[in-house]
Tab-separated table of N, CA and C in Angstrom:
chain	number	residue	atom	x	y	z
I	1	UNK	N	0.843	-1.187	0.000
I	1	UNK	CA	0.000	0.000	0.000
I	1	UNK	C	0.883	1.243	0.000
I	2	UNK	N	0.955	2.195	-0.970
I	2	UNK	CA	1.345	3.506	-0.828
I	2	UNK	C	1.085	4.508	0.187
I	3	UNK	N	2.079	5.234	0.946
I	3	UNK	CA	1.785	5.874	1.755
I	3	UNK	C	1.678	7.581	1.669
I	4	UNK	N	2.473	7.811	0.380
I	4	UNK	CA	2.145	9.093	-0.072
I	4	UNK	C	2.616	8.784	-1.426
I	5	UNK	N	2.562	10.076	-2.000
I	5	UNK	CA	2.760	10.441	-3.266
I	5	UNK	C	3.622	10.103	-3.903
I	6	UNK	N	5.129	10.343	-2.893
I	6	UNK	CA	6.416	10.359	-3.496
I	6	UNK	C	6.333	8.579	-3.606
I	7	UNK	N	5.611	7.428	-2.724
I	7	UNK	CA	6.030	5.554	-2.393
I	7	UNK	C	5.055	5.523	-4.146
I	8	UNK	N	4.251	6.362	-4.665
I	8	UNK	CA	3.933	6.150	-6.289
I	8	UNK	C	5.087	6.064	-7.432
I	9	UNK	N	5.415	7.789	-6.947
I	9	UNK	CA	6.343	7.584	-8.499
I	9	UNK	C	7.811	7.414	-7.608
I	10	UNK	N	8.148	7.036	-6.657
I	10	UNK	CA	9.913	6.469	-6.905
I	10	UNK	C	9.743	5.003	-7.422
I	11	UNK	N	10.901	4.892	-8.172
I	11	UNK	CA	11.744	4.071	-9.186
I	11	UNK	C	10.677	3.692	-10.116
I	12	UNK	N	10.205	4.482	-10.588
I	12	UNK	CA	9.521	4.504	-11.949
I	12	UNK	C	10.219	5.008	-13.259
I	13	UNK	N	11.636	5.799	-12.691
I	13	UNK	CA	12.024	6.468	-14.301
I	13	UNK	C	11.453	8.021	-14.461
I	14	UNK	N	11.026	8.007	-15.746
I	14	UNK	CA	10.456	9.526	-15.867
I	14	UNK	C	9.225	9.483	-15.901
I	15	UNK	N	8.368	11.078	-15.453
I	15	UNK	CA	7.241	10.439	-15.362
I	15	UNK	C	6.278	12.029	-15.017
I	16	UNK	N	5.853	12.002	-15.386
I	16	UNK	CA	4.555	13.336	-15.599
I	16	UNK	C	3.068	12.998	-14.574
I	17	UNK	N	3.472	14.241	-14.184
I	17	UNK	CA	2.484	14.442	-13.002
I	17	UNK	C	1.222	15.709	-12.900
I	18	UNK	N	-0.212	15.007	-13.084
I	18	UNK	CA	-1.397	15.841	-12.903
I	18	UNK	C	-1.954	15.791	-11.593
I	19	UNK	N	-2.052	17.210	-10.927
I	19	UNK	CA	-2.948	17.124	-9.647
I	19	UNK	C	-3.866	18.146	-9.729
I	20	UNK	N	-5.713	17.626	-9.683
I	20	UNK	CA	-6.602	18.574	-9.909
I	20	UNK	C	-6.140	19.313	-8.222
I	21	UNK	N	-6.641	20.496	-7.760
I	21	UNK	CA	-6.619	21.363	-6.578
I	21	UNK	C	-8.032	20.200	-6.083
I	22	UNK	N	-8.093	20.066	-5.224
I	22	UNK	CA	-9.841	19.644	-4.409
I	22	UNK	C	-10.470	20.665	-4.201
I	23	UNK	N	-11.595	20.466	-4.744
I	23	UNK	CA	-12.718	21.343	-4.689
I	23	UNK	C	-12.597	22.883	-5.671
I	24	UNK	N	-12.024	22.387	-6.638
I	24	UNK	CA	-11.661	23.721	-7.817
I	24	UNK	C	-11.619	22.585	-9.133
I	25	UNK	N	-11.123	23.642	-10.364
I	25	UNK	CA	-10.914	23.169	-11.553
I	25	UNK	C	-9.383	23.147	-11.839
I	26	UNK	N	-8.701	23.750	-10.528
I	26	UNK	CA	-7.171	24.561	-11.315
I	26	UNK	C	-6.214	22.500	-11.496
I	27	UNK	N	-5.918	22.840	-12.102
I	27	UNK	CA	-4.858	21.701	-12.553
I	27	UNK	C	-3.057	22.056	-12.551
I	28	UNK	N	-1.944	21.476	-11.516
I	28	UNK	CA	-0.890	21.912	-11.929
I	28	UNK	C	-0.360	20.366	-12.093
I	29	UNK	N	0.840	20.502	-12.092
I	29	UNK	CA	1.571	19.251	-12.467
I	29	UNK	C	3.233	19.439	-12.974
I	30	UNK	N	3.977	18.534	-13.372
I	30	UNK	CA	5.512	18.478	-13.805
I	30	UNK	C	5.864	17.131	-14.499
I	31	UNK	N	6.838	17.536	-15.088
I	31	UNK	CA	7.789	16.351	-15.990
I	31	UNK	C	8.579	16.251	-15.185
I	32	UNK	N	9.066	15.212	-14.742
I	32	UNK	CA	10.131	14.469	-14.646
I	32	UNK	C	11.296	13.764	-14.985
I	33	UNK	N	12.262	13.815	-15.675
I	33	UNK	CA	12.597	13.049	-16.803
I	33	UNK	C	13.719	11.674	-15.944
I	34	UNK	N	14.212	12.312	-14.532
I	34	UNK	CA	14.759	11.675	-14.036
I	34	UNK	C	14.123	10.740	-13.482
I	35	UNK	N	12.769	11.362	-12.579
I	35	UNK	CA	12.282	9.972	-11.743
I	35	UNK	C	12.475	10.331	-10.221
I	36	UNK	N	12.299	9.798	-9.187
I	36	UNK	CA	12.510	9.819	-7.980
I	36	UNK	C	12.950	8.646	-7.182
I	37	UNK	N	13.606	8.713	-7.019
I	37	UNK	CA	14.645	7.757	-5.807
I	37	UNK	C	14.190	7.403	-4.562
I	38	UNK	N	14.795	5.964	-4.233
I	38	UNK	CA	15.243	5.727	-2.755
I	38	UNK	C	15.523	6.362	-2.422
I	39	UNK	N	15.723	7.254	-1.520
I	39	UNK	CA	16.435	8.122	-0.863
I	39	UNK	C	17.551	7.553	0.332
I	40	UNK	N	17.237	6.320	0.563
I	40	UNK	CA	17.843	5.925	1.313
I	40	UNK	C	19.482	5.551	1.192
I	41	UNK	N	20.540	5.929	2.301
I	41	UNK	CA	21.554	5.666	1.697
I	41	UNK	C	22.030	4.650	0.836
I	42	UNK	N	21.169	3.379	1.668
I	42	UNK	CA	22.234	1.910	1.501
I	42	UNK	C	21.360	1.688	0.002
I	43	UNK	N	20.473	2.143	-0.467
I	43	UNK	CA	19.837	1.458	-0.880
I	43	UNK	C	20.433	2.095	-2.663
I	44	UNK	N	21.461	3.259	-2.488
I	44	UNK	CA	22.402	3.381	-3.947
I	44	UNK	C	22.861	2.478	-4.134
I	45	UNK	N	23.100	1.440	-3.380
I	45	UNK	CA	23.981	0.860	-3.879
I	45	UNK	C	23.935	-0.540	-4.830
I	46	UNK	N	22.193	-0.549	-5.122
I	46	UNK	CA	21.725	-1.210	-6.036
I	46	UNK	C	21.826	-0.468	-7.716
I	47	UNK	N	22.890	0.941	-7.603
I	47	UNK	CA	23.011	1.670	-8.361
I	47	UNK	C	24.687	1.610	-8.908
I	48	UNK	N	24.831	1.025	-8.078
I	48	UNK	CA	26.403	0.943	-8.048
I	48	UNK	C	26.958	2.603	-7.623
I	49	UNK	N	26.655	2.739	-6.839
I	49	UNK	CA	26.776	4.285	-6.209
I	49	UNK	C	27.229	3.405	-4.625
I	50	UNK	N	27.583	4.301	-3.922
I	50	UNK	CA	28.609	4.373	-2.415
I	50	UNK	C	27.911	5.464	-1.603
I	51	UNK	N	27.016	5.791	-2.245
I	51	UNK	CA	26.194	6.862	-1.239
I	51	UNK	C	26.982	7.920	-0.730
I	52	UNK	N	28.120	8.385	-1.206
I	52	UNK	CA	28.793	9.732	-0.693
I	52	UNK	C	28.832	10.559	-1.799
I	53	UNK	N	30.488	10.560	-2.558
I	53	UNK	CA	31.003	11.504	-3.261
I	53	UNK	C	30.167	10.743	-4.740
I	54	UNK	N	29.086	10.586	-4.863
I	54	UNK	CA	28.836	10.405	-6.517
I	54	UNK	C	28.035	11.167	-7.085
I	55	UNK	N	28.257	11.241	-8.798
I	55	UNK	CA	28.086	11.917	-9.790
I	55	UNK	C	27.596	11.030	-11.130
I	56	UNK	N	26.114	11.545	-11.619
I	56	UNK	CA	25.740	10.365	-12.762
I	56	UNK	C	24.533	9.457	-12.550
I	57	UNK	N	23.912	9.913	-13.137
I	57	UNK	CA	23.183	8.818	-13.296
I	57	UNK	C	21.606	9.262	-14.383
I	58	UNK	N	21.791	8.097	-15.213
I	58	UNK	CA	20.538	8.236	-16.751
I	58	UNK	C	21.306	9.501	-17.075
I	59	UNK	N	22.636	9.808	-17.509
I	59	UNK	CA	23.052	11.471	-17.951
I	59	UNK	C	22.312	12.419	-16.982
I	60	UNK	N	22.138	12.328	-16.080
I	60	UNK	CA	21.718	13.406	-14.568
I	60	UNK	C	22.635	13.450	-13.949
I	61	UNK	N	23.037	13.877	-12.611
I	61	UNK	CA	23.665	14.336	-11.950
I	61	UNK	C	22.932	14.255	-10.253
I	62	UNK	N	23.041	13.753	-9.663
I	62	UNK	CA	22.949	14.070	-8.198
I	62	UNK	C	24.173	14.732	-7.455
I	63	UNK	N	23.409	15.682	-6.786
I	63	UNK	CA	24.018	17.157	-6.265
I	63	UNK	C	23.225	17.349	-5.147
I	64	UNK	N	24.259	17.106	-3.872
I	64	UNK	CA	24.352	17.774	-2.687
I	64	UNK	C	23.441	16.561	-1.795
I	65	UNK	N	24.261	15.415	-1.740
I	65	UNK	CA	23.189	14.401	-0.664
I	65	UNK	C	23.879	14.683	0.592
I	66	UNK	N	22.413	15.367	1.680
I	66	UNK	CA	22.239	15.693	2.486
I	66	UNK	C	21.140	15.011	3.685
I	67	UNK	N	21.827	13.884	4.169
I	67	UNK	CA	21.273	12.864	5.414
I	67	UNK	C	20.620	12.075	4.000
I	68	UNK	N	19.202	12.701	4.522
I	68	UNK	CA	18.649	11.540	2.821
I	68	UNK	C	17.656	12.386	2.066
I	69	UNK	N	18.026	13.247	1.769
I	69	UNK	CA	17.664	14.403	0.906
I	69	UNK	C	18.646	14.783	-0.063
I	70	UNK	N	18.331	14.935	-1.871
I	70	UNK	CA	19.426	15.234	-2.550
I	70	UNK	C	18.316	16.238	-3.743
I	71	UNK	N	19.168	17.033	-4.053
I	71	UNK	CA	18.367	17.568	-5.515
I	71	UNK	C	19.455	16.266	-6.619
I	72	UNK	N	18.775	16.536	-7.710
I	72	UNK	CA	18.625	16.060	-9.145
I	72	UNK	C	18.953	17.087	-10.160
I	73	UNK	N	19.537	16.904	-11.312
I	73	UNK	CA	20.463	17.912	-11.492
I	73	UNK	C	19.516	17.676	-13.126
I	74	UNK	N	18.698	18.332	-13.710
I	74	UNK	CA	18.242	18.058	-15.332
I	74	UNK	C	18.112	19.560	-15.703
I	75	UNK	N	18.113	19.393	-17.311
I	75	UNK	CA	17.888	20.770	-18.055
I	75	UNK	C	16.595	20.241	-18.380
I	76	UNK	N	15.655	19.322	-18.371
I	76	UNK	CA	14.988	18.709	-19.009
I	76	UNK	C	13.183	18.968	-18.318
I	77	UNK	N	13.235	19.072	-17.138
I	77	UNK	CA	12.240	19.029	-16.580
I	77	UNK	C	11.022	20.443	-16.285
I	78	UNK	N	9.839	20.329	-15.918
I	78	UNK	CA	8.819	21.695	-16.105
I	78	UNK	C	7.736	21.754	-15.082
I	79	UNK	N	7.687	22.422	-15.196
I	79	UNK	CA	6.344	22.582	-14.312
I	79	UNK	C	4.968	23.159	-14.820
I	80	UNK	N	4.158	23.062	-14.656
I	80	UNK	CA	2.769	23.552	-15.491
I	80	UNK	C	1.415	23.836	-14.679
I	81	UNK	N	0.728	24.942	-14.745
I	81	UNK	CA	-0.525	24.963	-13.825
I	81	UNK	C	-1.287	25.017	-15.897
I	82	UNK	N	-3.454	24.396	-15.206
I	82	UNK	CA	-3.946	25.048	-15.655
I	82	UNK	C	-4.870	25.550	-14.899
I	83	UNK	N	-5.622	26.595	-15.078
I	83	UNK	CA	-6.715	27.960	-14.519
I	83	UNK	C	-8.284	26.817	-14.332
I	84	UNK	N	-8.485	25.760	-15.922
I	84	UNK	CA	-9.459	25.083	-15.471
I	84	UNK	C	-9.271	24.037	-16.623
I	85	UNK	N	-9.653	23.169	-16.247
I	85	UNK	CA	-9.631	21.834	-17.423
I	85	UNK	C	-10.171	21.972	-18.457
I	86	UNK	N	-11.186	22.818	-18.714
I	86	UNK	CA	-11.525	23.012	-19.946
I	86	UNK	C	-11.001	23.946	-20.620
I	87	UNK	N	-9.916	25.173	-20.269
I	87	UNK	CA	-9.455	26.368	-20.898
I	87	UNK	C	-7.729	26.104	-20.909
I	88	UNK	N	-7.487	24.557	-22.079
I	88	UNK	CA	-6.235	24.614	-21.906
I	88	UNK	C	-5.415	25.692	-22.673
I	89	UNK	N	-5.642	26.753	-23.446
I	89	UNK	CA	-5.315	27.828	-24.060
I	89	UNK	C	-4.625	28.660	-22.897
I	90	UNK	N	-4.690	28.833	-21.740
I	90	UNK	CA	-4.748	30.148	-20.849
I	90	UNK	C	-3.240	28.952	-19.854
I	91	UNK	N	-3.135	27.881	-20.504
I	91	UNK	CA	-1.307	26.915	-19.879
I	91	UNK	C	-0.647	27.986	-19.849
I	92	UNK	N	0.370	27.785	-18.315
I	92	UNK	CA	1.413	28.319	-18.180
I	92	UNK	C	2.297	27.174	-17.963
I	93	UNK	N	4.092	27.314	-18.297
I	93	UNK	CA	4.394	26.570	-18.227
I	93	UNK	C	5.774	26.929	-17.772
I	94	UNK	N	6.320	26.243	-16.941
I	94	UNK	CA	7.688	27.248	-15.919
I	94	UNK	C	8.779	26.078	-16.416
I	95	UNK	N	9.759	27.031	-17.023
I	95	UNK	CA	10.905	26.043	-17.387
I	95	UNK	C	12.014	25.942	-16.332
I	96	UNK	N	13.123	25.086	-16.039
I	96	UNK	CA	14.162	25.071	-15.073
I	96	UNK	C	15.102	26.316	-15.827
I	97	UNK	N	15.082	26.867	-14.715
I	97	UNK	CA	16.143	27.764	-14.809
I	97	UNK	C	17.824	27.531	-14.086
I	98	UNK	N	17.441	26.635	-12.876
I	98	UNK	CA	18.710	26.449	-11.875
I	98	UNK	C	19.228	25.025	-11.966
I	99	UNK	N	19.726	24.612	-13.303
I	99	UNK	CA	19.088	22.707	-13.695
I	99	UNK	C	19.700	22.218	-11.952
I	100	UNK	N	20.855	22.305	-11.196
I	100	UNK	CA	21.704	22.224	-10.488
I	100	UNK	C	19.917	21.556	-9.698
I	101	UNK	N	19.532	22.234	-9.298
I	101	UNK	CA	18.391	22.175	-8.218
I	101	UNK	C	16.741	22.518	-8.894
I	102	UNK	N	16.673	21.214	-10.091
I	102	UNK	CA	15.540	20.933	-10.636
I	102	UNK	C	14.705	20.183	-10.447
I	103	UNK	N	15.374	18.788	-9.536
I	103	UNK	CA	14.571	18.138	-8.898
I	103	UNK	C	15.295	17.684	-7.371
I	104	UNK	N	13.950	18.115	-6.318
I	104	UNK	CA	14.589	17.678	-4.826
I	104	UNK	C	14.163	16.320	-4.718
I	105	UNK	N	14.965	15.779	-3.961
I	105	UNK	CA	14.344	14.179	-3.875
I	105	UNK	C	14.552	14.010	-2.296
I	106	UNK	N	13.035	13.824	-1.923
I	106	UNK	CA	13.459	13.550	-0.541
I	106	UNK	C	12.456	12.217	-0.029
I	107	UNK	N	11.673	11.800	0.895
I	107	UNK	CA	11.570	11.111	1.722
I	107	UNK	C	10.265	11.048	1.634
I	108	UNK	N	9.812	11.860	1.679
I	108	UNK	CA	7.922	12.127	1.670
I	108	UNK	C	7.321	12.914	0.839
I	109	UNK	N	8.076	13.612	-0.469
I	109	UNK	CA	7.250	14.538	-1.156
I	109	UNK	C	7.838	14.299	-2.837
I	110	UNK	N	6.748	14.871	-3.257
I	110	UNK	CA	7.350	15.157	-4.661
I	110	UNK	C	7.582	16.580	-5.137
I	111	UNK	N	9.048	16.930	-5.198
I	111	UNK	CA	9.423	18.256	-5.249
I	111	UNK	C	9.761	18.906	-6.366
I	112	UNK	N	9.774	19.967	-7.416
I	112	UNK	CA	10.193	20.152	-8.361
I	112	UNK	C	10.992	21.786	-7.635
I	113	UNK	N	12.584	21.326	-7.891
I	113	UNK	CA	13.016	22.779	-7.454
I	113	UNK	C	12.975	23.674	-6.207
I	114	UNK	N	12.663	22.751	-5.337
I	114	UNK	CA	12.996	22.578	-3.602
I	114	UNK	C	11.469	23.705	-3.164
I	115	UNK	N	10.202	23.586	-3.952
I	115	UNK	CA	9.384	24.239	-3.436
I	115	UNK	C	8.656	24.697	-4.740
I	116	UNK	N	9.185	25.036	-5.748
I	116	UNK	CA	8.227	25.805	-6.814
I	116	UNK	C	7.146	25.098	-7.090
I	117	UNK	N	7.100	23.698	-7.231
I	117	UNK	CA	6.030	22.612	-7.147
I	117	UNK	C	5.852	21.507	-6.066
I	118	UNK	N	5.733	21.750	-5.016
I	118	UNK	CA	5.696	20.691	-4.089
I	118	UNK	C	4.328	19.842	-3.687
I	119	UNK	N	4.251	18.594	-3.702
I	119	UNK	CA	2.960	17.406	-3.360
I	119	UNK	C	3.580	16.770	-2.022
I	120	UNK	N	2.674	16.921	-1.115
I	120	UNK	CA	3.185	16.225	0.189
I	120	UNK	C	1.916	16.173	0.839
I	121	UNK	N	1.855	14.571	1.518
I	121	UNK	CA	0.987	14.531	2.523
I	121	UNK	C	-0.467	15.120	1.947
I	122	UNK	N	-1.062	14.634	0.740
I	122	UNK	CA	-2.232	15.328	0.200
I	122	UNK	C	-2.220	16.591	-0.186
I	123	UNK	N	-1.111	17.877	0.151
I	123	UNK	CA	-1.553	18.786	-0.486
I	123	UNK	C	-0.382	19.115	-1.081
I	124	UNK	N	-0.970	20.104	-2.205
I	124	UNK	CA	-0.354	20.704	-3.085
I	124	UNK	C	0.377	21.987	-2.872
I	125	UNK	N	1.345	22.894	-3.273
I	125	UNK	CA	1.637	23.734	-2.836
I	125	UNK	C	2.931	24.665	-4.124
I	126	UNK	N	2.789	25.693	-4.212
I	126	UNK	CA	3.605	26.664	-5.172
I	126	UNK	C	4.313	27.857	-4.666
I	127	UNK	N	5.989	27.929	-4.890
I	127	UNK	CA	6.173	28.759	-4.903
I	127	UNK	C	7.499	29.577	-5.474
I	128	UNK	N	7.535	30.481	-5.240
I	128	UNK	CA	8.853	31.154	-6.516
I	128	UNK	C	10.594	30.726	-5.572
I	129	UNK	N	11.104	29.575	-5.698
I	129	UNK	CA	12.337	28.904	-5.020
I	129	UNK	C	13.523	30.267	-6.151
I	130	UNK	N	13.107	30.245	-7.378
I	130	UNK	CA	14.311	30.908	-8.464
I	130	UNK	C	14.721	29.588	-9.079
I	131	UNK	N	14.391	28.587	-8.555
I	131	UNK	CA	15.052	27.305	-9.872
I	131	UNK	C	14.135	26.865	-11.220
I	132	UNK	N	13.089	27.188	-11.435
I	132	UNK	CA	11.949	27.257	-12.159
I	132	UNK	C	11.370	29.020	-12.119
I	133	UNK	N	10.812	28.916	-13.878
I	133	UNK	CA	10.506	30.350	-14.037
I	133	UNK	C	9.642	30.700	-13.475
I	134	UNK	N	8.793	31.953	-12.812
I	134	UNK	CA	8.157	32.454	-12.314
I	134	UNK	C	6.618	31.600	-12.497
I	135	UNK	N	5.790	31.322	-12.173
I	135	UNK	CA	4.237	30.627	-13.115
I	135	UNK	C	3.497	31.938	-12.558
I	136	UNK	N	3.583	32.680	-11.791
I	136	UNK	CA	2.675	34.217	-11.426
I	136	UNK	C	1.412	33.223	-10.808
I	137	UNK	N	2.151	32.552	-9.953
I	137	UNK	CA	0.699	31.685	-8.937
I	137	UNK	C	1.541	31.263	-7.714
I	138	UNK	N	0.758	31.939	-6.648
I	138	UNK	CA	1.317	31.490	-5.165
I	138	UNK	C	0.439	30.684	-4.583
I	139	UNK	N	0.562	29.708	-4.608
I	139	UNK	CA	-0.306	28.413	-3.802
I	139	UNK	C	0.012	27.927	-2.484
I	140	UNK	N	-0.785	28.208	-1.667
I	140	UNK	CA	-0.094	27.271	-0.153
I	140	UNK	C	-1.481	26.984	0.263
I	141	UNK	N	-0.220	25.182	0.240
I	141	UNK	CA	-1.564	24.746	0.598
I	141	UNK	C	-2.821	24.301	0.449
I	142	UNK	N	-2.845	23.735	-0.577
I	142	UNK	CA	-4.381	23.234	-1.295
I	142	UNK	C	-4.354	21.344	-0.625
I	143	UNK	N	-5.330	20.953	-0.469
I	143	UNK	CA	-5.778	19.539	-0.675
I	143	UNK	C	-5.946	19.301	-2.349
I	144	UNK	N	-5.387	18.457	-2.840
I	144	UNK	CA	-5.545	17.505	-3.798
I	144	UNK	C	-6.204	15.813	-4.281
């Protein structure tokens, strides 16, 4: 049984993500191209990784593992709100700007850019980190 969001998509690869808001129409979501990880130390090492000083992986980069928290290093990945499911014309769509810190990978959430798109614990949440372009939407806090 899954216990949140992030026990879905780790070790799936890449992978695109829709979350309606609860009780609205707004729709946001992200690409992934890397995927989300174990986070756990021992458990790189089904990667052939040592869980310290490494670099690499699918042409990515992991950068800065911290206890068991690491960002993900892609030029590749996005973020996207829409206003309502039926008005996909009015898409915004936020490109990585900081690839270094495009995807956080941690323990309980699914992060794009240590906050600009964050899913945790049922809710949804947006905000301007600077590693993703602006989307001109401050979200805290929604159920999904």
């Amino acid at each position: 049984m899954f216990n949140n969001i992030q026990d879905i998509c780790t070790e799936h690869g890449a992978i695109l993500i829709l979350i309606q808001v609860k009780y609205s129409e707004k729709i946001f979501g992200g690409y992934n191209p890397i995927g989300w990880h174990n986070n756990n130390p021992c458990s790189f090492n089904n990667y052939g990784l040592n869980g310290f000083g490494f670099n690499g992986f699918n042409n990515h980069g992991f950068n800065g593992l911290n206890n068991h928290n690491q960002y993900l290093n892609t030029q590749e990945s996005f973020i996207f709100s829409f206003e309502s499911n039926e008005d996909i014309k009015n898409m915004k769509i936020s490109r990585v700007i900081n690839s270094s810190y495009a995807i956080y990978n941690t323990g309980n959430s699914v992060n794009f850019g240590g906050g600009d798109l964050n899913l945790e614990n049922g809710y949804v949440s947006l905000s301007h980190s600077g590693n993703y372009e602006n989307l001109d939407i401050n979200l805290k806090r929604n159920r999904y």
